[in-house]
PDB file of C-alpha atoms in Angstrom:
ATOM      1  CA  MET O   6     150.210 204.069 102.069  1.00 52.00           C
ATOM      2  CA  ASN O   7     147.874 202.646 104.720  1.00 56.00           C
ATOM      3  CA  VAL O   8     145.569 199.907 103.489  1.00 52.00           C
ATOM      4  CA  LYS O   9     142.600 199.304 105.734  1.00 53.00           C
ATOM      5  CA  LYS O  10     142.251 195.647 106.561  1.00 56.00           C
ATOM      6  CA  ILE O  11     138.791 194.177 105.996  1.00 48.00           C
ATOM      7  CA  PRO O  12     137.519 192.428 109.131  1.00 49.00           C
ATOM      8  CA  SER O  13     137.322 188.668 108.896  1.00 50.00           C
ATOM      9  CA  TRP O  14     133.619 188.699 109.699  1.00 40.00           C
ATOM     10  CA  VAL O  15     132.783 190.654 106.530  1.00 44.00           C
ATOM     11  CA  GLN O  16     131.509 188.202 103.920  1.00 45.00           C
ATOM     12  CA  ARG O  17     132.601 188.817 100.377  1.00 49.00           C
ATOM     13  CA  PRO O  18     129.840 188.106  97.799  1.00 47.00           C
ATOM     14  CA  ASP O  19     130.289 185.073  95.639  1.00 53.00           C
ATOM     15  CA  PRO O  20     130.197 186.350  92.016  1.00 48.00           C
ATOM     16  CA  MET O  21     128.409 183.152  90.974  1.00 49.00           C
ATOM     17  CA  SER O  22     125.866 183.171  93.778  1.00 46.00           C
ATOM     18  CA  ASP O  23     122.147 182.946  92.987  1.00 46.00           C
ATOM     19  CA  SER O  24     121.511 186.247  94.779  1.00 43.00           C
ATOM     20  CA  LEU O  25     123.633 188.139  92.276  1.00 42.00           C
ATOM     21  CA  LEU O  26     122.502 186.200  89.225  1.00 44.00           C
ATOM     22  CA  SER O  27     118.840 186.896  90.027  1.00 45.00           C
ATOM     23  CA  ILE O  28     119.224 190.699  90.066  1.00 51.00           C
ATOM     24  CA  ASP O  29     116.662 192.328  87.779  1.00 51.00           C
ATOM     25  CA  PRO O  30     118.140 193.746  84.570  1.00 54.00           C
ATOM     26  CA  PRO O  31     118.591 197.523  84.517  1.00 53.00           C
ATOM     27  CA  LEU O  32     115.879 199.689  83.009  1.00 49.00           C
ATOM     28  CA  ILE O  33     116.988 200.731  79.521  1.00 58.00           C
ATOM     29  CA  LEU O  34     115.509 204.091  78.618  1.00 63.00           C
ATOM     30  CA  ASN O  35     116.294 203.944  74.915  1.00 73.00           C
ATOM     31  CA  SER O  36     115.007 200.448  74.143  1.00 93.00           C
ATOM     32  CA  ASP O  37     112.297 199.605  71.626  1.00 96.00           C
ATOM     33  CA  GLU O  38     109.930 198.783  74.484  1.00 96.00           C
ATOM     34  CA  HIS O  39     110.566 202.143  76.135  1.00 96.00           C
ATOM     35  CA  PHE O  40     109.664 204.092  73.007  1.00 97.00           C
ATOM     36  CA  MET O  41     106.715 201.834  72.215  1.00 98.00           C
ATOM     37  CA  ARG O  42     105.303 202.607  75.666  1.00 97.00           C
ATOM     38  CA  GLU O  43     105.391 206.265  74.705  1.00 97.00           C
ATOM     39  CA  ALA O  44     103.487 205.403  71.520  1.00 98.00           C
ATOM     40  CA  LEU O  45     100.967 203.507  73.668  1.00 98.00           C
ATOM     41  CA  ARG O  46     100.542 206.613  75.804  1.00 97.00           C
ATOM     42  CA  MET O  47      99.609 208.498  72.631  1.00 98.00           C
ATOM     43  CA  ALA O  48      97.168 205.729  71.691  1.00 97.00           C
ATOM     44  CA  ARG O  49      95.436 206.097  75.042  1.00 96.00           C
ATOM     45  CA  LYS O  50      95.028 209.805  74.366  1.00 96.00           C
ATOM     46  CA  ALA O  51      93.303 208.898  71.115  1.00 96.00           C
ATOM     47  CA  ALA O  52      90.955 206.527  72.957  1.00 94.00           C
ATOM     48  CA  ARG O  53      89.965 209.266  75.402  1.00 94.00           C
ATOM     49  CA  LEU O  54      89.111 211.450  72.427  1.00 93.00           C
ATOM     50  CA  ASP O  55      86.986 208.678  70.885  1.00 92.00           C
ATOM     51  CA  GLU O  56      89.510 208.173  68.113  1.00 95.00           C
ATOM     52  CA  VAL O  57      90.750 204.753  67.005  1.00 96.00           C
ATOM     53  CA  PRO O  58      93.574 204.277  69.535  1.00 97.00           C
ATOM     54  CA  ILE O  59      96.759 204.345  67.536  1.00 98.00           C
ATOM     55  CA  GLY O  60      99.819 206.297  68.652  1.00 98.00           C
ATOM     56  CA  ALA O  61     103.202 207.034  67.131  1.00 98.00           C
ATOM     57  CA  VAL O  62     106.505 208.587  68.118  1.00 98.00           C
ATOM     58  CA  ILE O  63     109.608 209.352  66.089  1.00 98.00           C
ATOM     59  CA  VAL O  64     113.068 209.049  67.605  1.00 98.00           C
ATOM     60  CA  HIS O  65     116.226 210.777  66.389  1.00 97.00           C
ATOM     61  CA  GLN O  66     119.568 209.955  68.011  1.00 95.00           C
ATOM     62  CA  GLY O  67     117.859 208.480  71.048  1.00 95.00           C
ATOM     63  CA  ARG O  68     115.522 211.441  71.574  1.00 95.00           C
ATOM     64  CA  VAL O  69     111.791 211.646  70.862  1.00 97.00           C
ATOM     65  CA  ILE O  70     111.248 214.498  68.396  1.00 98.00           C
ATOM     66  CA  ALA O  71     107.605 213.822  67.473  1.00 98.00           C
ATOM     67  CA  ARG O  72     104.529 212.435  69.216  1.00 98.00           C
ATOM     68  CA  ALA O  73     101.083 211.996  67.697  1.00 98.00           C
ATOM     69  CA  TRP O  74      97.847 210.056  67.920  1.00 98.00           C
ATOM     70  CA  ASN O  75      95.019 209.327  65.523  1.00 97.00           C
ATOM     71  CA  GLN O  76      92.930 212.478  64.912  1.00 97.00           C
ATOM     72  CA  VAL O  77      90.830 211.551  61.882  1.00 97.00           C
ATOM     73  CA  GLU O  78      87.478 212.324  63.526  1.00 95.00           C
ATOM     74  CA  THR O  79      88.673 215.312  65.546  1.00 95.00           C
ATOM     75  CA  LEU O  80      90.200 217.084  62.537  1.00 96.00           C
ATOM     76  CA  LYS O  81      87.667 215.667  60.040  1.00 96.00           C
ATOM     77  CA  ASP O  82      90.670 214.628  57.960  1.00 97.00           C
ATOM     78  CA  ALA O  83      91.059 211.102  56.567  1.00 97.00           C
ATOM     79  CA  THR O  84      94.834 211.565  56.353  1.00 97.00           C
ATOM     80  CA  ALA O  85      95.266 212.487  60.037  1.00 98.00           C
ATOM     81  CA  HIS O  86      96.697 209.140  61.059  1.00 98.00           C
ATOM     82  CA  ALA O  87      99.179 209.076  63.936  1.00 98.00           C
ATOM     83  CA  GLU O  88     102.103 208.309  61.631  1.00 98.00           C
ATOM     84  CA  MET O  89     101.273 211.135  59.203  1.00 98.00           C
ATOM     85  CA  LEU O  90     101.036 213.707  61.981  1.00 98.00           C
ATOM     86  CA  ALA O  91     104.241 212.452  63.575  1.00 98.00           C
ATOM     87  CA  LEU O  92     106.127 212.646  60.267  1.00 98.00           C
ATOM     88  CA  THR O  93     105.099 216.280  59.830  1.00 98.00           C
ATOM     89  CA  GLN O  94     106.224 217.098  63.382  1.00 98.00           C
ATOM     90  CA  ALA O  95     109.584 215.401  62.856  1.00 98.00           C
ATOM     91  CA  GLU O  96     110.190 217.224  59.572  1.00 98.00           C
ATOM     92  CA  SER O  97     109.503 220.500  61.342  1.00 97.00           C
ATOM     93  CA  ALA O  98     111.780 219.598  64.260  1.00 97.00           C
ATOM     94  CA  LEU O  99     114.700 218.721  61.968  1.00 97.00           C
ATOM     95  CA  GLU O 100     113.842 221.347  59.322  1.00 97.00           C
ATOM     96  CA  ASP O 101     114.235 218.652  56.692  1.00 98.00           C
ATOM     97  CA  TRP O 102     111.827 216.287  54.957  1.00 97.00           C
ATOM     98  CA  ARG O 103     114.484 213.586  54.963  1.00 97.00           C
ATOM     99  CA  LEU O 104     114.241 211.528  58.139  1.00 98.00           C
ATOM    100  CA  ALA O 105     117.034 209.118  57.274  1.00 96.00           C
ATOM    101  CA  ASP O 106     118.395 208.907  60.825  1.00 96.00           C
ATOM    102  CA  CYS O 107     114.981 208.491  62.444  1.00 98.00           C
ATOM    103  CA  ASP O 108     113.029 205.521  63.752  1.00 98.00           C
ATOM    104  CA  LEU O 109     109.225 205.488  63.856  1.00 98.00           C
ATOM    105  CA  TYR O 110     107.362 203.604  66.581  1.00 98.00           C
ATOM    106  CA  VAL O 111     103.667 202.965  66.039  1.00 98.00           C
ATOM    107  CA  THR O 112     101.220 200.778  67.950  1.00 98.00           C
ATOM    108  CA  LYS O 113      99.651 199.201  64.832  1.00 97.00           C
ATOM    109  CA  GLU O 114     101.195 198.231  61.523  1.00 98.00           C
ATOM    110  CA  PRO O 115     101.070 201.215  59.118  1.00 98.00           C
ATOM    111  CA  CYS O 116      98.445 201.361  56.381  1.00 97.00           C
ATOM    112  CA  PRO O 117      99.416 201.873  52.713  1.00 97.00           C
ATOM    113  CA  MET O 118      99.003 205.664  52.940  1.00 97.00           C
ATOM    114  CA  CYS O 119     101.291 205.918  55.955  1.00 98.00           C
ATOM    115  CA  ALA O 120     103.777 203.411  54.562  1.00 98.00           C
ATOM    116  CA  GLY O 121     104.071 205.450  51.377  1.00 97.00           C
ATOM    117  CA  ALA O 122     104.750 208.620  53.345  1.00 98.00           C
ATOM    118  CA  ILE O 123     107.281 206.795  55.527  1.00 98.00           C
ATOM    119  CA  VAL O 124     109.201 205.648  52.440  1.00 98.00           C
ATOM    120  CA  HIS O 125     109.134 209.154  50.929  1.00 97.00           C
ATOM    121  CA  CYS O 126     110.547 210.557  54.188  1.00 98.00           C
ATOM    122  CA  ARG O 127     113.379 208.002  54.113  1.00 98.00           C
ATOM    123  CA  VAL O 128     112.682 206.777  57.657  1.00 98.00           C
ATOM    124  CA  ARG O 129     115.433 204.370  58.697  1.00 97.00           C
ATOM    125  CA  ARG O 130     113.419 201.877  60.760  1.00 98.00           C
ATOM    126  CA  VAL O 131     109.756 201.198  61.542  1.00 98.00           C
ATOM    127  CA  ILE O 132     108.860 199.444  64.795  1.00 98.00           C
ATOM    128  CA  TYR O 133     105.233 198.459  65.262  1.00 98.00           C
ATOM    129  CA  GLY O 134     103.191 196.687  67.902  1.00 97.00           C
ATOM    130  CA  CYS O 135     100.366 194.625  66.438  1.00 96.00           C
ATOM    131  CA  PRO O 136     100.040 193.491  62.809  1.00 96.00           C
ATOM    132  CA  ASP O 137      97.193 194.288  60.428  1.00 95.00           C
ATOM    133  CA  VAL O 138      96.714 191.187  58.295  1.00 93.00           C
ATOM    134  CA  LYS O 139      93.855 192.737  56.297  1.00 93.00           C
ATOM    135  CA  GLY O 140      95.449 196.015  55.298  1.00 93.00           C
ATOM    136  CA  GLY O 141      98.912 196.391  56.795  1.00 96.00           C
ATOM    137  CA  ALA O 142     101.654 197.653  54.497  1.00 96.00           C
ATOM    138  CA  ALA O 143     104.690 196.526  56.495  1.00 96.00           C
ATOM    139  CA  GLY O 144     104.348 192.835  55.705  1.00 95.00           C
ATOM    140  CA  GLY O 145     100.915 192.065  57.133  1.00 93.00           C
ATOM    141  CA  PHE O 146      99.196 192.173  53.740  1.00 94.00           C
ATOM    142  CA  TRP O 147     101.539 194.199  51.554  1.00 93.00           C
ATOM    143  CA  ASN O 148     105.116 195.269  52.223  1.00 96.00           C
ATOM    144  CA  LEU O 149     105.444 198.744  50.771  1.00 96.00           C
ATOM    145  CA  LEU O 150     108.205 199.593  53.229  1.00 97.00           C
ATOM    146  CA  GLN O 151     110.547 197.179  51.475  1.00 97.00           C
ATOM    147  CA  ALA O 152     109.205 197.217  47.922  1.00 95.00           C
ATOM    148  CA  PRO O 153     112.146 196.467  45.595  1.00 94.00           C
ATOM    149  CA  ASN O 154     111.024 198.989  42.958  1.00 94.00           C
ATOM    150  CA  LEU O 155     111.091 201.960  45.349  1.00 93.00           C
ATOM    151  CA  ASN O 156     114.201 204.039  45.994  1.00 92.00           C
ATOM    152  CA  HIS O 157     114.153 203.535  49.772  1.00 96.00           C
ATOM    153  CA  ARG O 158     113.534 200.539  52.004  1.00 96.00           C
ATOM    154  CA  CYS O 159     112.998 200.644  55.757  1.00 97.00           C
ATOM    155  CA  GLU O 160     114.101 198.184  58.371  1.00 97.00           C
ATOM    156  CA  ILE O 161     111.064 196.624  60.072  1.00 98.00           C
ATOM    157  CA  THR O 162     110.788 195.394  63.660  1.00 97.00           C
ATOM    158  CA  PRO O 163     107.335 193.892  64.320  1.00 97.00           C
ATOM    159  CA  GLY O 164     105.585 192.751  67.476  1.00 97.00           C
ATOM    160  CA  VAL O 165     107.059 195.079  70.112  1.00 97.00           C
ATOM    161  CA  LEU O 166     104.585 195.074  73.037  1.00 97.00           C
ATOM    162  CA  GLY O 167     102.146 193.512  70.596  1.00 96.00           C
ATOM    163  CA  ASP O 168      99.728 192.217  73.231  1.00 96.00           C
ATOM    164  CA  GLU O 169      99.343 195.642  74.816  1.00 96.00           C
ATOM    165  CA  CYS O 170      98.930 197.322  71.442  1.00 97.00           C
ATOM    166  CA  VAL O 171      96.224 194.930  70.248  1.00 95.00           C
ATOM    167  CA  GLY O 172      94.556 194.988  73.663  1.00 95.00           C
ATOM    168  CA  ILE O 173      93.803 198.706  73.564  1.00 95.00           C
ATOM    169  CA  LEU O 174      92.293 198.323  70.079  1.00 95.00           C
ATOM    170  CA  LYS O 175      90.113 195.397  71.161  1.00 94.00           C
ATOM    171  CA  GLU O 176      88.833 197.362  74.150  1.00 93.00           C
ATOM    172  CA  PHE O 177      87.965 200.316  71.957  1.00 92.00           C
ATOM    173  CA  PHE O 178      86.015 198.318  69.383  1.00 90.00           C
ATOM    174  CA  ALA O 179      84.300 196.205  72.054  1.00 91.00           C
ATOM    175  CA  GLU O 180      82.983 199.419  73.585  1.00 88.00           C
ATOM    176  CA  ALA O 181      81.857 200.649  70.158  1.00 83.00           C
ATOM    177  CA  ARG O 182      79.948 197.401  69.562  1.00 87.00           C
ATOM    178  CA  ARG O 183      78.361 197.650  73.012  1.00 86.00           C
ATOM    179  CA  ARG O 184      77.128 201.157  72.312  1.00 79.00           C
ATOM    180  CA  LYS O 185      75.724 200.053  68.966  1.00 81.00           C
ATOM    181  CA  ALA O 186      73.925 197.081  70.544  1.00 85.00           C
ATOM    182  CA  GLU O 187      72.354 199.384  73.129  1.00 81.00           C
ATOM    183  CA  GLY O 188      71.226 201.837  70.465  1.00 78.00           C
ATOM    184  CA  LEU O 189      73.546 204.585  71.687  1.00 74.00           C
ATOM    185  CA  PRO O 190      74.991 207.087  69.198  1.00 70.00           C
ATOM    186  CA  HIS O 191      78.464 206.418  67.885  1.00 65.00           C
ATOM    187  CA  LYS O 192      80.924 208.863  69.437  1.00 67.00           C
ATOM    188  CA  LYS O 193      83.303 210.461  66.954  1.00 64.00           C
ATOM    189  CA  GLY O 194      86.241 212.674  67.737  1.00 62.00           C
ATOM    190  CA  ALA O 195      86.969 214.918  70.690  1.00 54.00           C
ATOM    191  CA  ALA O 196      84.183 215.876  73.047  1.00 45.00           C
ATOM    192  CA  ILE O 197      83.240 219.507  72.572  1.00 37.00           C
ATOM    193  CA  ASP O 198      82.781 221.767  75.575  1.00 39.00           C
ATOM    194  CA  ALA O 199      79.488 223.575  75.035  1.00 34.00           C
ATOM    195  CA  THR O 200      80.800 226.763  76.650  1.00 37.00           C
ATOM    196  CA  SER O 201      84.201 227.012  74.974  1.00 37.00           C
ATOM    197  CA  ASN O 202      83.479 225.203  71.692  1.00 39.00           C
ATOM    198  CA  THR O 203      86.963 223.748  71.851  1.00 31.00           C
ATOM    199  CA  PRO O 204      88.050 220.111  72.263  1.00 32.00           C
ATOM    200  CA  SER O 205      88.275 219.027  75.885  1.00 28.00           C
ATOM    201  CA  PHE O 206      90.803 216.487  77.139  1.00 27.00           C
ATOM    202  CA  ASP O 207      91.350 215.025  80.573  1.00 30.00           C
ATOM    203  CA  GLY O 208      95.135 214.670  80.456  1.00 32.00           C
ATOM    204  CA  PRO O 209      97.637 211.953  79.620  1.00 31.00           C
TER     205      PRO O 209
END
């Protein structure tokens, strides 16, 4: 067996050198931040449709099986929160109402309605971006997700990309206040194309 000799002028890297220690960490495509960025993408869709910008995704075995954004004004349905729509999608994808092996990512802490539905669906873990101290039901005001008298309790991971999640909400409501101060009408729901009478959307 012929072993090729390495020339003496070839420098072997020092495993403890600063150049190796400063290498950026690899991009992890199944991390909490990765999936929360997908939820943020859904929230931005909501903002473009003049909906309160909240987005949610549901992950099963490392794969996104449901994506949704707030559609209360578009659908004229008070229950059409991002989490509720995502839960329905996930149930359909798995053909089961039990989502015991699923994780739900949402840009804002779930409200009591959504938290109740999450518990009923047996979601394993809830990961949210920014807290809602006035009405959140994942520990911000109440903690329905871990209520001891209920037959299911979810794991909770708060604060993932929290600054980005709260930032998009602040921008949305700042714009709403500006329009109100200027006497402009409050925009609600998707813009309607006068020719097609269907919601128009400019892409992700």
